[in-house]
mmCIF file of C-alpha atoms in Angstrom:
data_model
loop_
_atom_site.group_PDB
_atom_site.id
_atom_site.type_symbol
_atom_site.label_atom_id
_atom_site.label_comp_id
_atom_site.label_asym_id
_atom_site.label_seq_id
_atom_site.Cartn_x
_atom_site.Cartn_y
_atom_site.Cartn_z
ATOM 1 C CA MET A 294 -8.105 -28.511 -1.302
ATOM 2 C CA ASP A 295 -7.952 -28.410 2.489
ATOM 3 C CA SER A 296 -7.352 -30.814 4.820
ATOM 4 C CA LEU A 297 -11.108 -32.351 5.806
ATOM 5 C CA THR A 298 -11.165 -33.244 2.221
ATOM 6 C CA GLN A 299 -8.091 -34.768 1.406
ATOM 7 C CA VAL A 300 -8.549 -36.819 4.218
ATOM 8 C CA VAL A 301 -11.825 -38.297 3.752
ATOM 9 C CA LEU A 302 -10.614 -38.893 -0.622
ATOM 10 C CA GLY A 303 -7.264 -40.836 0.541
ATOM 11 C CA GLY A 304 -10.047 -42.538 3.087
ATOM 12 C CA ALA A 305 -12.283 -43.718 0.083
ATOM 13 C CA VAL A 306 -9.782 -44.221 -2.590
ATOM 14 C CA GLY A 307 -7.988 -46.308 0.614
ATOM 15 C CA TYR A 308 -10.888 -48.282 1.158
ATOM 16 C CA ALA A 309 -11.695 -48.515 -2.856
ATOM 17 C CA VAL A 310 -8.428 -50.151 -3.393
ATOM 18 C CA LEU A 311 -7.665 -53.032 -0.880
ATOM 19 C CA GLY A 312 -10.741 -52.280 1.604
ATOM 20 C CA ASN A 313 -12.748 -55.921 1.152
ATOM 21 C CA LYS A 314 -9.099 -57.421 1.727
ATOM 22 C CA VAL A 315 -8.216 -55.694 4.538
ATOM 23 C CA GLY A 316 -11.345 -54.058 5.929
ATOM 24 C CA HIS A 317 -10.465 -50.321 7.604
ATOM 25 C CA LYS A 318 -7.264 -49.883 7.731
ATOM 26 C CA ALA A 319 -7.396 -49.193 4.209
ATOM 27 C CA ALA A 320 -9.138 -46.482 5.103
ATOM 28 C CA ILE A 321 -7.373 -44.815 8.086
ATOM 29 C CA TYR A 322 -3.666 -45.643 5.841
ATOM 30 C CA GLY A 323 -5.811 -44.425 2.368
ATOM 31 C CA ALA A 324 -6.956 -40.669 5.210
ATOM 32 C CA ILE A 325 -3.246 -41.090 6.157
ATOM 33 C CA LEU A 326 -1.925 -40.646 3.357
ATOM 34 C CA GLY A 327 -3.982 -38.846 1.531
ATOM 35 C CA THR A 328 -2.622 -36.201 3.769
ATOM 36 C CA LEU A 329 0.512 -36.482 3.791
ATOM 37 C CA PRO A 330 1.898 -34.260 1.048
ATOM 38 C CA ASP A 331 0.724 -31.080 2.484
ATOM 39 C CA LEU A 332 2.681 -31.873 6.173
ATOM 40 C CA ASP A 333 5.355 -29.594 3.737
ATOM 41 C CA VAL A 334 3.978 -26.163 5.195
ATOM 42 C CA PHE A 335 6.263 -27.353 8.416
ATOM 43 C CA LEU A 336 9.255 -27.707 6.227
ATOM 44 C CA PRO A 337 11.984 -24.032 7.040
ATOM 45 C CA TYR A 338 12.083 -22.537 4.095
ATOM 46 C CA SER A 339 14.448 -19.963 4.274
ATOM 47 C CA GLY A 340 11.865 -16.648 3.547
ATOM 48 C CA GLU A 341 7.998 -16.367 2.750
ATOM 49 C CA VAL A 342 7.952 -15.878 -0.764
ATOM 50 C CA GLU A 343 9.851 -19.570 -0.782
ATOM 51 C CA ALA A 344 6.987 -21.088 1.469
ATOM 52 C CA PHE A 345 4.402 -19.255 -1.207
ATOM 53 C CA THR A 346 6.246 -20.991 -4.275
ATOM 54 C CA TYR A 347 7.637 -24.356 -3.054
ATOM 55 C CA HIS A 348 4.729 -25.392 -1.431
ATOM 56 C CA ARG A 349 3.215 -28.124 -3.201
ATOM 57 C CA GLY A 350 6.475 -28.879 -4.689
ATOM 58 C CA PHE A 351 8.157 -32.310 -4.669
ATOM 59 C CA SER A 352 6.664 -33.164 -1.468
ATOM 60 C CA HIS A 353 2.969 -33.606 -4.470
ATOM 61 C CA SER A 354 4.605 -34.893 -7.360
ATOM 62 C CA LEU A 355 3.510 -37.480 -8.798
ATOM 63 C CA LEU A 356 7.071 -38.249 -10.143
ATOM 64 C CA VAL A 357 7.959 -38.400 -6.639
ATOM 65 C CA HIS A 358 5.513 -40.537 -5.329
ATOM 66 C CA LEU A 359 5.679 -43.334 -8.378
ATOM 67 C CA LEU A 360 9.105 -43.502 -6.016
ATOM 68 C CA ILE A 361 7.959 -43.434 -2.872
ATOM 69 C CA SER A 362 4.980 -45.364 -3.190
ATOM 70 C CA PRO A 363 7.400 -48.933 -2.789
ATOM 71 C CA PHE A 364 8.646 -48.200 0.047
ATOM 72 C CA ILE A 365 6.069 -46.437 1.826
ATOM 73 C CA ALA A 366 4.182 -50.226 0.755
ATOM 74 C CA TRP A 367 6.873 -52.067 1.628
ATOM 75 C CA LEU A 368 6.723 -50.896 5.228
ATOM 76 C CA LEU A 369 3.373 -50.956 5.660
ATOM 77 C CA ILE A 370 2.906 -55.123 5.036
ATOM 78 C CA LYS A 371 6.511 -55.497 7.300
ATOM 79 C CA TYR A 372 3.908 -54.002 10.446
ATOM 80 C CA HIS A 373 1.401 -56.198 8.622
ATOM 81 C CA GLN A 374 2.948 -59.341 7.863
ATOM 82 C CA THR A 375 -0.049 -61.065 7.131
ATOM 83 C CA THR A 376 -1.215 -58.446 4.431
ATOM 84 C CA ALA A 377 2.054 -59.468 2.011
ATOM 85 C CA ILE A 378 -0.128 -61.621 0.245
ATOM 86 C CA TYR A 379 -1.886 -57.941 -0.828
ATOM 87 C CA LYS A 380 1.212 -56.309 -2.003
ATOM 88 C CA ASN A 381 0.440 -55.196 -5.263
ATOM 89 C CA LYS A 382 -2.854 -53.616 -4.070
ATOM 90 C CA TRP A 383 -0.722 -52.094 -1.151
ATOM 91 C CA PHE A 384 1.779 -50.268 -3.183
ATOM 92 C CA TRP A 385 -1.413 -49.541 -5.333
ATOM 93 C CA LEU A 386 -3.732 -47.030 -2.421
ATOM 94 C CA VAL A 387 -0.410 -45.981 -1.328
ATOM 95 C CA PHE A 388 0.544 -44.319 -4.721
ATOM 96 C CA LEU A 389 -3.748 -43.603 -5.029
ATOM 97 C CA CYS A 390 -3.886 -42.038 -2.189
ATOM 98 C CA LEU A 391 -0.246 -39.503 -2.616
ATOM 99 C CA SER A 392 -1.056 -38.716 -6.504
ATOM 100 C CA THR A 393 -5.587 -38.565 -5.852
ATOM 101 C CA HIS A 394 -4.084 -35.400 -3.656
ATOM 102 C CA GLY A 395 -1.514 -34.176 -5.586
ATOM 103 C CA ILE A 396 -3.918 -34.118 -9.362
ATOM 104 C CA LEU A 397 -7.456 -33.223 -6.856
ATOM 105 C CA ASP A 398 -5.059 -30.084 -5.341
ATOM 106 C CA SER A 399 -3.902 -29.499 -9.436
ATOM 107 C CA PHE A 400 -7.491 -28.403 -9.912
ATOM 108 C CA THR A 401 -7.845 -25.036 -7.913
ATOM 109 C CA VAL A 402 -5.915 -21.799 -8.648
ATOM 110 C CA TYR A 403 -3.027 -21.834 -6.112
ATOM 111 C CA GLY A 404 -0.719 -23.770 -8.693
ATOM 112 C CA THR A 405 0.614 -27.572 -8.221
ATOM 113 C CA GLN A 406 4.182 -28.971 -8.786
ATOM 114 C CA LEU A 407 3.493 -32.055 -10.555
ATOM 115 C CA LEU A 408 5.687 -32.920 -12.700
ATOM 116 C CA TRP A 409 8.619 -32.118 -10.025
ATOM 117 C CA PRO A 410 11.786 -32.587 -10.317
ATOM 118 C CA ILE A 411 11.505 -32.299 -14.502
ATOM 119 C CA THR A 412 9.482 -29.037 -14.314
ATOM 120 C CA GLU A 413 7.963 -26.953 -11.260
ATOM 121 C CA TYR A 414 5.894 -25.350 -13.444
ATOM 122 C CA PRO A 415 2.868 -24.846 -11.014
ATOM 123 C CA PHE A 416 0.093 -26.753 -12.635
ATOM 124 C CA ALA A 417 -3.516 -24.983 -11.337
ATOM 125 C CA VAL A 418 -6.872 -25.911 -13.957
ATOM 126 C CA SER A 419 -8.879 -23.496 -11.025
ATOM 127 C CA ASN A 420 -12.041 -25.664 -11.836
ATOM 128 C CA LEU A 421 -12.434 -26.248 -8.292
ATOM 129 C CA PHE A 422 -12.799 -23.592 -5.092
ATOM 130 C CA ILE A 423 -10.094 -24.798 -2.249
ATOM 131 C CA ILE A 424 -13.129 -25.571 -0.016
ATOM 132 C CA ASP A 425 -16.531 -27.069 -1.558
ATOM 133 C CA PRO A 426 -19.029 -29.128 0.265
ATOM 134 C CA MET A 427 -20.455 -30.079 -2.965
ATOM 135 C CA TYR A 428 -17.544 -32.322 -3.681
ATOM 136 C CA THR A 429 -16.436 -33.330 0.226
ATOM 137 C CA LEU A 430 -19.900 -34.021 1.358
ATOM 138 C CA PRO A 431 -20.357 -37.238 -0.148
ATOM 139 C CA LEU A 432 -16.639 -38.599 0.686
ATOM 140 C CA LEU A 433 -17.890 -37.602 4.280
ATOM 141 C CA LEU A 434 -20.184 -38.989 4.448
ATOM 142 C CA SER A 435 -19.148 -42.455 2.958
ATOM 143 C CA PHE A 436 -15.903 -41.962 5.466
ATOM 144 C CA ILE A 437 -18.085 -42.242 8.212
ATOM 145 C CA VAL A 438 -20.191 -44.820 6.935
ATOM 146 C CA ILE A 439 -17.372 -47.900 6.710
ATOM 147 C CA PHE A 440 -16.830 -47.231 10.608
ATOM 148 C CA LEU A 441 -20.402 -47.997 11.560
ATOM 149 C CA PRO A 442 -20.545 -51.652 13.003
ATOM 150 C CA SER A 443 -24.131 -51.960 11.509
ATOM 151 C CA VAL A 444 -22.821 -51.713 8.227
ATOM 152 C CA LYS A 445 -21.048 -55.139 6.441
ATOM 153 C CA PRO A 446 -18.138 -54.215 4.146
ATOM 154 C CA THR A 447 -20.428 -55.572 0.990
ATOM 155 C CA SER A 448 -22.666 -52.604 1.308
ATOM 156 C CA ALA A 449 -19.939 -49.867 2.419
ATOM 157 C CA SER A 450 -18.193 -50.849 -0.349
ATOM 158 C CA LYS A 451 -21.159 -49.994 -2.668
ATOM 159 C CA ILE A 452 -21.489 -47.212 -1.208
ATOM 160 C CA ASN A 453 -18.110 -45.901 -0.619
ATOM 161 C CA HIS A 454 -17.974 -46.356 -4.922
ATOM 162 C CA CYS A 455 -21.131 -43.948 -5.197
ATOM 163 C CA ALA A 456 -19.391 -41.105 -3.382
ATOM 164 C CA LEU A 457 -16.063 -41.797 -5.616
ATOM 165 C CA VAL A 458 -18.512 -41.727 -8.559
ATOM 166 C CA ILE A 459 -20.109 -38.722 -7.633
ATOM 167 C CA SER A 460 -17.867 -36.008 -6.252
ATOM 168 C CA SER A 461 -16.109 -37.671 -9.807
ATOM 169 C CA LEU A 462 -18.465 -36.471 -11.545
ATOM 170 C CA TYR A 463 -18.975 -33.036 -9.859
ATOM 171 C CA ILE A 464 -14.827 -33.012 -10.708
ATOM 172 C CA CYS A 465 -16.766 -33.551 -14.752
ATOM 173 C CA TRP A 466 -19.161 -30.289 -14.096
ATOM 174 C CA SER A 467 -17.395 -28.066 -12.690
ATOM 175 C CA LEU A 468 -15.383 -28.290 -15.957
ATOM 176 C CA MET A 469 -18.349 -27.900 -18.529
ATOM 177 C CA ALA A 470 -19.392 -24.969 -15.748
ATOM 178 C CA LYS A 471 -15.859 -23.272 -16.334
ATOM 179 C CA PHE A 472 -16.167 -23.866 -19.849
ATOM 180 C CA TYR A 473 -19.463 -22.497 -20.228
ATOM 181 C CA ILE A 474 -18.634 -19.412 -18.555
ATOM 182 C CA ASP A 475 -15.606 -18.958 -20.566
ATOM 183 C CA GLU A 476 -17.399 -19.117 -23.599
ATOM 184 C CA LYS A 477 -19.606 -16.501 -22.213
ATOM 185 C CA VAL A 478 -17.281 -13.738 -20.705
ATOM 186 C CA ALA A 479 -15.607 -13.803 -23.987
ATOM 187 C CA VAL A 480 -18.088 -12.843 -25.626
ATOM 188 C CA ALA A 481 -18.880 -10.184 -23.427
ATOM 189 C CA LEU A 482 -14.791 -8.662 -23.325
ATOM 190 C CA ASN A 483 -15.154 -8.440 -27.236
ATOM 191 C CA ASP A 484 -18.675 -6.467 -26.900
ATOM 192 C CA LYS A 485 -16.534 -4.677 -24.338
ATOM 193 C CA GLN A 486 -13.451 -4.123 -26.129
ATOM 194 C CA ILE A 487 -11.477 -5.069 -23.021
ATOM 195 C CA LYS A 488 -8.254 -6.569 -24.713
ATOM 196 C CA ALA A 489 -7.409 -9.682 -22.234
ATOM 197 C CA ASP A 490 -3.519 -9.638 -22.122
ATOM 198 C CA HIS A 491 -4.255 -12.814 -19.072
ATOM 199 C CA TYR A 492 -7.809 -14.641 -18.369
ATOM 200 C CA LEU A 493 -8.876 -16.519 -15.526
ATOM 201 C CA SER A 494 -11.763 -17.607 -14.276
ATOM 202 C CA THR A 495 -11.697 -19.414 -11.341
ATOM 203 C CA PRO A 496 -14.886 -21.124 -8.483
ATOM 204 C CA ALA A 497 -16.223 -18.150 -6.676
ATOM 205 C CA PRO A 498 -16.961 -19.301 -2.589
ATOM 206 C CA PHE A 499 -18.007 -22.682 -2.253
ATOM 207 C CA SER A 500 -20.146 -22.875 -4.940
ATOM 208 C CA THR A 501 -19.282 -24.097 -9.087
ATOM 209 C CA LEU A 502 -22.466 -21.742 -9.499
ATOM 210 C CA LEU A 503 -20.745 -18.468 -9.727
ATOM 211 C CA TRP A 504 -17.526 -17.853 -10.791
ATOM 212 C CA ARG A 505 -14.636 -14.965 -10.118
ATOM 213 C CA ILE A 506 -12.733 -13.671 -13.491
ATOM 214 C CA LEU A 507 -10.163 -11.307 -13.323
ATOM 215 C CA VAL A 508 -9.058 -9.868 -16.524
ATOM 216 C CA MET A 509 -5.060 -8.491 -17.166
ATOM 217 C CA SER A 510 -4.954 -5.610 -19.409
ATOM 218 C CA ASP A 511 -2.965 -2.797 -20.695
ATOM 219 C CA GLY A 512 -1.539 -1.796 -17.071
ATOM 220 C CA GLN A 513 -5.334 -2.681 -15.148
ATOM 221 C CA TYR A 514 -7.144 -5.369 -13.965
ATOM 222 C CA TYR A 515 -10.991 -6.603 -14.173
ATOM 223 C CA GLU A 516 -12.707 -8.643 -11.342
ATOM 224 C CA GLY A 517 -15.807 -10.201 -11.595
ATOM 225 C CA TYR A 518 -18.471 -12.346 -10.744
ATOM 226 C CA VAL A 519 -20.746 -14.475 -13.652
ATOM 227 C CA SER A 520 -23.112 -16.636 -13.036
ATOM 228 C CA VAL A 521 -23.900 -20.186 -14.589
ATOM 229 C CA PHE A 522 -27.887 -18.177 -14.947
ATOM 230 C CA ASP A 523 -26.355 -14.976 -16.766
ATOM 231 C CA SER A 524 -26.363 -13.819 -20.364
ATOM 232 C CA ALA A 525 -23.532 -12.645 -21.511
ATOM 233 C CA SER A 526 -24.283 -8.969 -21.673
ATOM 234 C CA ASP A 527 -24.781 -9.869 -17.668
ATOM 235 C CA VAL A 528 -21.088 -10.075 -17.363
ATOM 236 C CA SER A 529 -20.023 -6.619 -15.616
ATOM 237 C CA LEU A 530 -16.366 -6.329 -14.719
ATOM 238 C CA VAL A 531 -14.594 -3.598 -12.126
ATOM 239 C CA ALA A 532 -11.665 -1.878 -13.679
ATOM 240 C CA TYR A 533 -8.107 -1.514 -10.793
ATOM 241 C CA ASN A 534 -4.864 -0.198 -11.701
ATOM 242 C CA SER A 535 -1.959 -2.114 -11.004
ATOM 243 C CA SER A 536 1.806 -0.250 -10.478
ATOM 244 C CA ASP A 537 3.873 -2.185 -11.942
ATOM 245 C CA LEU A 538 7.337 0.384 -12.754
ATOM 246 C CA LEU A 539 7.331 0.253 -9.244
ATOM 247 C CA LEU A 540 8.961 -2.298 -10.279
ATOM 248 C CA ILE A 541 11.828 -1.347 -12.005
ATOM 249 C CA ASN A 542 14.528 -0.834 -9.965
ATOM 250 C CA LEU A 543 13.210 -4.378 -8.338
ATOM 251 C CA GLN A 544 12.946 -6.293 -11.567
ATOM 252 C CA ASP A 545 16.189 -7.904 -10.656
ATOM 253 C CA ASP A 546 15.761 -9.292 -7.283
ATOM 254 C CA TRP A 547 14.859 -12.614 -6.904
ATOM 255 C CA ASN A 548 11.710 -12.654 -4.860
ATOM 256 C CA VAL A 549 9.535 -10.134 -7.314
ATOM 257 C CA GLN A 550 11.215 -12.728 -9.976
ATOM 258 C CA ARG A 551 9.379 -15.454 -8.705
ATOM 259 C CA LEU A 552 5.322 -14.111 -7.402
ATOM 260 C CA GLN A 553 5.840 -12.973 -11.057
ATOM 261 C CA TRP A 554 6.362 -16.246 -12.189
ATOM 262 C CA PHE A 555 4.315 -18.014 -9.400
ATOM 263 C CA THR A 556 1.399 -16.242 -10.143
ATOM 264 C CA LYS A 557 1.081 -16.264 -14.306
ATOM 265 C CA GLY A 558 0.749 -12.843 -14.553
ATOM 266 C CA PHE A 559 -1.848 -12.110 -11.995
ATOM 267 C CA TYR A 560 -0.088 -9.685 -10.361
ATOM 268 C CA SER A 561 -0.862 -6.053 -8.659
ATOM 269 C CA VAL A 562 2.140 -3.811 -7.616
ATOM 270 C CA LYS A 563 0.693 -0.616 -5.093
ATOM 271 C CA GLU A 564 2.235 1.457 -2.936
ATOM 272 C CA GLU A 565 1.037 1.581 0.719
ATOM 273 C CA ASP A 566 2.566 3.316 3.185
ATOM 274 C CA HIS A 567 6.097 3.577 1.432
ATOM 275 C CA ASN A 568 5.369 0.234 0.425
ATOM 276 C CA ILE A 569 6.008 -1.833 -2.264
ATOM 277 C CA VAL A 570 3.411 -4.326 -2.156
ATOM 278 C CA LEU A 571 2.478 -7.160 -4.609
ATOM 279 C CA SER A 572 -0.411 -8.895 -4.602
ATOM 280 C CA ASP A 573 -1.408 -12.271 -5.674
ATOM 281 C CA LEU A 574 -4.687 -11.317 -7.522
ATOM 282 C CA ARG A 575 -5.456 -15.526 -7.794
ATOM 283 C CA MET A 576 -6.800 -15.796 -4.233
ATOM 284 C CA GLY A 577 -9.241 -13.527 -2.538
ATOM 285 C CA ALA A 578 -11.012 -10.687 -4.016
ATOM 286 C CA GLU A 579 -9.599 -7.117 -3.868
ATOM 287 C CA CYS A 580 -9.587 -5.475 -0.436
ATOM 288 C CA SER A 581 -9.487 -9.189 0.467
ATOM 289 C CA TYR A 582 -6.333 -11.340 -1.396
ATOM 290 C CA VAL A 583 -5.382 -13.596 0.539
ATOM 291 C CA PHE A 584 -0.752 -13.247 -0.037
ATOM 292 C CA ASN A 585 0.469 -10.030 -0.282
ATOM 293 C CA PHE A 586 4.524 -9.073 -0.347
ATOM 294 C CA ILE A 587 6.256 -6.032 0.324
ATOM 295 C CA VAL A 588 9.329 -6.030 -2.164
ATOM 296 C CA GLY A 589 10.115 -2.880 -1.728
ATOM 297 C CA ALA A 590 9.649 0.238 -0.102
ATOM 298 C CA GLN A 591 9.876 4.446 -1.508
ATOM 299 C CA THR A 592 12.700 6.646 -0.347
ATOM 300 C CA SER A 593 13.461 9.492 -0.708
ATOM 301 C CA THR A 594 16.641 8.187 -3.279
ATOM 302 C CA GLY A 595 13.871 6.011 -4.664
ATOM 303 C CA ILE A 596 13.041 2.000 -4.940
ATOM 304 C CA VAL A 597 15.011 0.161 -2.500
ATOM 305 C CA LYS A 598 14.783 -3.510 -2.178
ATOM 306 C CA SER A 599 13.788 -4.245 1.887
ATOM 307 C CA ASP A 600 13.058 -7.151 3.604
ATOM 308 C CA ILE A 601 10.061 -9.156 2.356
ATOM 309 C CA GLU A 602 7.296 -9.513 4.386
ATOM 310 C CA LYS A 603 3.644 -11.426 3.602
ATOM 311 C CA VAL A 604 1.104 -9.118 5.278
ATOM 312 C CA SER A 605 -3.111 -9.868 4.794
ATOM 313 C CA ASP A 606 -5.795 -8.551 4.216
ATOM 314 C CA ARG A 607 -9.002 -8.992 6.343
ATOM 315 C CA PRO A 608 -11.216 -11.061 4.192
ATOM 316 C CA ASP A 609 -14.774 -9.353 3.852
ATOM 317 C CA LEU A 610 -17.156 -12.029 5.187
ATOM 318 C CA SER A 611 -20.168 -10.179 4.558
ATOM 319 C CA MET A 612 -19.250 -10.778 1.245
ATOM 320 C CA LEU A 613 -20.746 -14.624 1.393
ATOM 321 C CA GLY A 614 -23.938 -14.004 2.531
ATOM 322 C CA ARG A 615 -24.521 -12.254 -0.831
ATOM 323 C CA VAL A 616 -22.410 -15.510 -3.017
ATOM 324 C CA TRP A 617 -26.579 -17.226 -3.315
ATOM 325 C CA ASP A 618 -28.143 -13.383 -3.980
ATOM 326 C CA ARG A 619 -25.932 -12.555 -7.551
ATOM 327 C CA ILE A 620 -25.832 -16.151 -8.256
ATOM 328 C CA LEU A 621 -29.302 -15.557 -9.554
ATOM 329 C CA ASP A 622 -29.430 -11.598 -9.808
ATOM 330 C CA PRO A 623 -26.645 -10.222 -11.989
ATOM 331 C CA SER A 624 -27.264 -7.557 -10.161
ATOM 332 C CA VAL A 625 -26.726 -8.415 -6.835
ATOM 333 C CA SER A 626 -22.587 -6.114 -6.616
ATOM 334 C CA LEU A 627 -19.704 -8.141 -4.586
ATOM 335 C CA ALA A 628 -17.074 -5.515 -5.172
ATOM 336 C CA PRO A 629 -15.698 -4.296 -2.399
ATOM 337 C CA VAL A 630 -16.225 -1.095 -0.896
ATOM 338 C CA LYS A 631 -13.751 1.828 -0.999
ATOM 339 C CA LYS A 632 -14.198 5.704 0.539
ATOM 340 C CA ASN A 633 -11.255 8.409 -1.441
ATOM 341 C CA GLY A 634 -9.848 4.630 -3.321
ATOM 342 C CA VAL A 635 -8.571 3.084 0.424
ATOM 343 C CA CYS A 636 -10.004 -0.485 0.804
ATOM 344 C CA ALA A 637 -12.949 -0.094 4.009
ATOM 345 C CA ASN A 638 -11.717 -3.420 5.574
ATOM 346 C CA ARG A 639 -7.789 -1.628 5.403
ATOM 347 C CA GLU A 640 -9.365 1.315 7.474
ATOM 348 C CA SER A 641 -8.371 1.580 11.044
#
């Protein structure tokens, strides 16, 4: 999730654990701890693929959180010696603020290695968009209220608990909405006779009322959007081609194998300007994928490995303005504009 959400979640969890004992300090330390795992983005990784696939690794592991929490709690107690009688609560504050960060991240589509080093498997429930105001807003308001001098600690504590309950209920709603969408799409795929080798549903930007659907099927991938108000007959998918054969000469390359593993099969391969580009289809949308990597080059002698380079497509921000229209009206299209097979946002 975004940094603001992790800060206010950490602050809310910290205050819930120890706010009635140490006051505002619990929320402050909770907010700091809530964003601490994401500092792994500043580590000097050796390459673009490493930076992409090792993010949300050891720093997001629940096992690592469990091991380092006693040490961080000890440091906090050393700095606030008068609170030593709450050492158990300090431990729980640290552990819960760190672990809820990792757990919340696993609700997005990116992938979070919650059980590193036992397994590097990137858990991704994909029931929340990386930025979701409906989840963040109650926690943000509560975080602000905690520091208002006119609000009594008992009232602040009640408001904080209510914010945590509301945000947690929203997660429950998102899981139910995802299940409902998946059931609806399963019917639609059967009606359209589309065999899904891999299937993914993930919320559209800023909402859990509209979901982006991704289906991998026999060298093609299908993309579409489904609203919770749609019927199965309203489900519309657009097919796109992926040239996986371009990877034949690159299949033993570690970078290619790592990207195939991390994307869980949700990737496309295309040749663009003599470059072989592998795109992670899970994040972004057609013509606007967030993570694209040049993994090879087309030469006169065939396809060869090349220096890995990360490239980005310009996002189609106009689509965001149509999201609400699409939620209510299945005839509204969010498919990208292409001219002669080329994405409009890639033209010079």
